[in-house]
Tab-separated table of C-alpha atoms and ligand atoms in Angstrom:
chain	number	residue	atom	x	y	z
R	1	MET	CA	19.950	-30.290	27.261
R	2	THR	CA	22.389	-27.393	26.971
R	3	GLN	CA	22.915	-25.808	23.571
R	4	SER	CA	26.400	-25.793	22.157
R	5	PRO	CA	27.633	-22.323	21.232
R	6	GLN	CA	27.352	-21.601	17.508
R	7	SER	CA	30.518	-21.305	15.499
R	8	THR	CA	31.652	-17.830	14.474
R	9	ASP	CA	30.988	-18.834	10.847
R	10	VAL	CA	27.340	-19.651	11.533
R	11	VAL	CA	26.801	-16.425	13.484
R	12	GLU	CA	28.470	-14.313	10.780
R	13	ARG	CA	26.464	-16.011	8.030
R	14	ALA	CA	23.217	-15.370	9.920
R	15	ALA	CA	24.180	-11.696	10.346
R	16	GLU	CA	24.886	-11.450	6.616
R	17	VAL	CA	21.532	-13.026	5.669
R	18	LEU	CA	19.762	-10.633	8.070
R	19	ARG	CA	21.566	-7.659	6.466
R	20	GLU	CA	20.546	-8.814	2.982
R	21	HIS	CA	16.891	-9.233	3.943
R	22	ARG	CA	16.868	-5.810	5.589
R	23	ALA	CA	18.415	-4.175	2.525
R	24	SER	CA	15.636	-5.724	0.402
R	25	ILE	CA	13.010	-4.570	2.906
R	26	ASP	CA	14.386	-1.002	2.775
R	27	ARG	CA	14.284	-1.003	-1.042
R	28	LEU	CA	10.719	-2.322	-1.050
R	29	ASP	CA	9.637	0.250	1.558
R	30	ALA	CA	11.029	2.974	-0.721
R	31	ILE	CA	9.053	1.523	-3.657
R	32	LEU	CA	5.907	1.539	-1.516
R	33	VAL	CA	6.392	5.180	-0.497
R	34	TYR	CA	7.143	6.394	-4.034
R	35	THR	CA	4.239	4.340	-5.399
R	36	LEU	CA	1.864	5.814	-2.831
R	37	GLY	CA	3.173	9.309	-3.622
R	38	GLU	CA	2.394	8.735	-7.331
R	39	ARG	CA	-1.023	7.320	-6.498
R	40	PHE	CA	-1.894	10.353	-4.369
R	41	LYS	CA	-0.862	12.695	-7.212
R	42	HIS	CA	-3.480	11.027	-9.417
R	43	THR	CA	-6.144	10.943	-6.744
R	44	GLN	CA	-5.541	14.639	-5.960
R	45	ALA	CA	-6.068	15.421	-9.660
R	46	VAL	CA	-9.274	13.340	-9.549
R	47	GLY	CA	-10.346	15.316	-6.460
R	48	ARG	CA	-9.861	18.657	-8.261
R	49	LEU	CA	-11.788	17.342	-11.279
R	50	LYS	CA	-14.637	16.141	-9.075
R	51	ALA	CA	-14.789	19.519	-7.285
R	52	GLN	CA	-14.863	21.400	-10.616
R	53	HIS	CA	-17.678	19.227	-11.959
R	54	ASP	CA	-19.628	18.852	-8.748
R	55	LEU	CA	-19.135	15.085	-8.528
R	56	PRO	CA	-19.375	13.156	-5.210
R	57	PRO	CA	-16.074	12.547	-3.337
R	58	SER	CA	-16.596	8.778	-3.114
R	59	ASP	CA	-17.620	6.191	-5.698
R	60	PRO	CA	-18.623	2.981	-3.852
R	61	ASP	CA	-19.148	0.946	-7.074
R	62	ARG	CA	-15.636	1.744	-8.270
R	63	GLU	CA	-14.267	0.902	-4.785
R	64	ALA	CA	-16.023	-2.490	-4.785
R	65	ARG	CA	-14.488	-3.322	-8.180
R	66	GLN	CA	-11.022	-2.211	-7.010
R	67	ILE	CA	-11.250	-4.299	-3.833
R	68	ALA	CA	-12.391	-7.418	-5.734
R	69	ARG	CA	-9.512	-6.952	-8.200
R	70	LEU	CA	-6.960	-6.349	-5.453
R	71	GLN	CA	-8.062	-9.454	-3.563
R	72	GLU	CA	-7.462	-11.553	-6.694
R	73	LEU	CA	-4.045	-9.963	-7.145
R	74	ALA	CA	-3.286	-10.624	-3.474
R	75	GLN	CA	-4.083	-14.311	-3.876
R	76	ASP	CA	-1.715	-14.541	-6.852
R	77	ALA	CA	0.954	-12.696	-4.862
R	78	ASP	CA	0.612	-14.911	-1.735
R	79	LEU	CA	-0.626	-11.924	0.242
R	80	ASP	CA	-3.538	-12.226	2.694
R	81	PRO	CA	-6.556	-10.915	0.682
R	82	GLU	CA	-8.143	-9.545	3.869
R	83	PHE	CA	-4.998	-7.543	4.588
R	84	ALA	CA	-5.020	-6.262	0.971
R	85	ARG	CA	-8.685	-5.229	1.344
R	86	ALA	CA	-8.098	-3.411	4.638
R	87	PHE	CA	-4.996	-1.668	3.258
R	88	LEU	CA	-6.781	-0.395	0.127
R	89	GLN	CA	-9.795	0.660	2.192
R	90	PHE	CA	-7.502	2.648	4.507
R	91	ILE	CA	-5.930	4.468	1.547
R	92	ILE	CA	-9.281	5.130	-0.146
R	93	GLN	CA	-10.694	6.633	3.073
R	94	GLU	CA	-7.755	9.044	3.161
R	95	VAL	CA	-8.358	9.935	-0.511
R	96	ILE	CA	-12.048	10.592	0.150
R	97	GLN	CA	-11.113	12.957	3.023
R	98	HIS	CA	-8.837	14.836	0.579
R	99	HIS	CA	-11.683	15.025	-1.964
R	100	LYS	CA	-14.047	16.413	0.661
R	101	LYS	CA	-11.512	19.168	1.432
R	102	HIS	CA	-11.362	20.086	-2.292
R	103	GLN	CA	-15.127	20.613	-2.199
R	104	GLN	CA	-15.165	22.914	0.856
W	201	LIG	C1	-10.033	8.358	-6.891
W	201	LIG	C2	-11.364	8.318	-6.857
W	201	LIG	O1	-12.096	8.720	-5.725
W	201	LIG	C3	-12.324	7.860	-4.601
W	201	LIG	C4	-11.069	7.180	-4.224
W	201	LIG	C5	-10.727	6.004	-4.799
W	201	LIG	C6	-9.329	5.481	-4.703
W	201	LIG	O2	-8.541	6.004	-3.910
W	201	LIG	O3	-9.001	4.554	-5.463
W	201	LIG	C7	-11.694	5.272	-5.508
W	201	LIG	C8	-12.971	5.677	-5.613
W	201	LIG	C9	-13.471	6.912	-4.952
W	201	LIG	O4	-14.214	6.569	-3.805
W	201	LIG	C10	-12.161	7.901	-8.023
W	201	LIG	O5	-13.375	8.127	-8.017
W	201	LIG	O6	-11.582	7.340	-8.960
């Protein structure tokens, strides 16, 4: 069966919906970047504090509590909890590398 060509109205409406979604995605990406920037400011301060007081760069108990909490939040937010876990783990590993550099 051949498809009938879509009317100009339908095509224009689809283009408009796509534009709106992409504008929302761009705003949310900006929120993510600024949020991560703020988070890294705090973790850098924690890294300096740990270096000054000779504390270990990583804290596995704290990480386990954060991951459990984030997975609950992810469920509430309709986000894959496994994705949320992997994402937080990725960020924490980067933070721990920064903390190790503070201690060198
Ligand atoms: C920021 C800290 O250092 C590390 C990084 C963490 C993080 O990025 O959330 C959590 C625990 C630590 O392994 C901390 O101890 O609070």
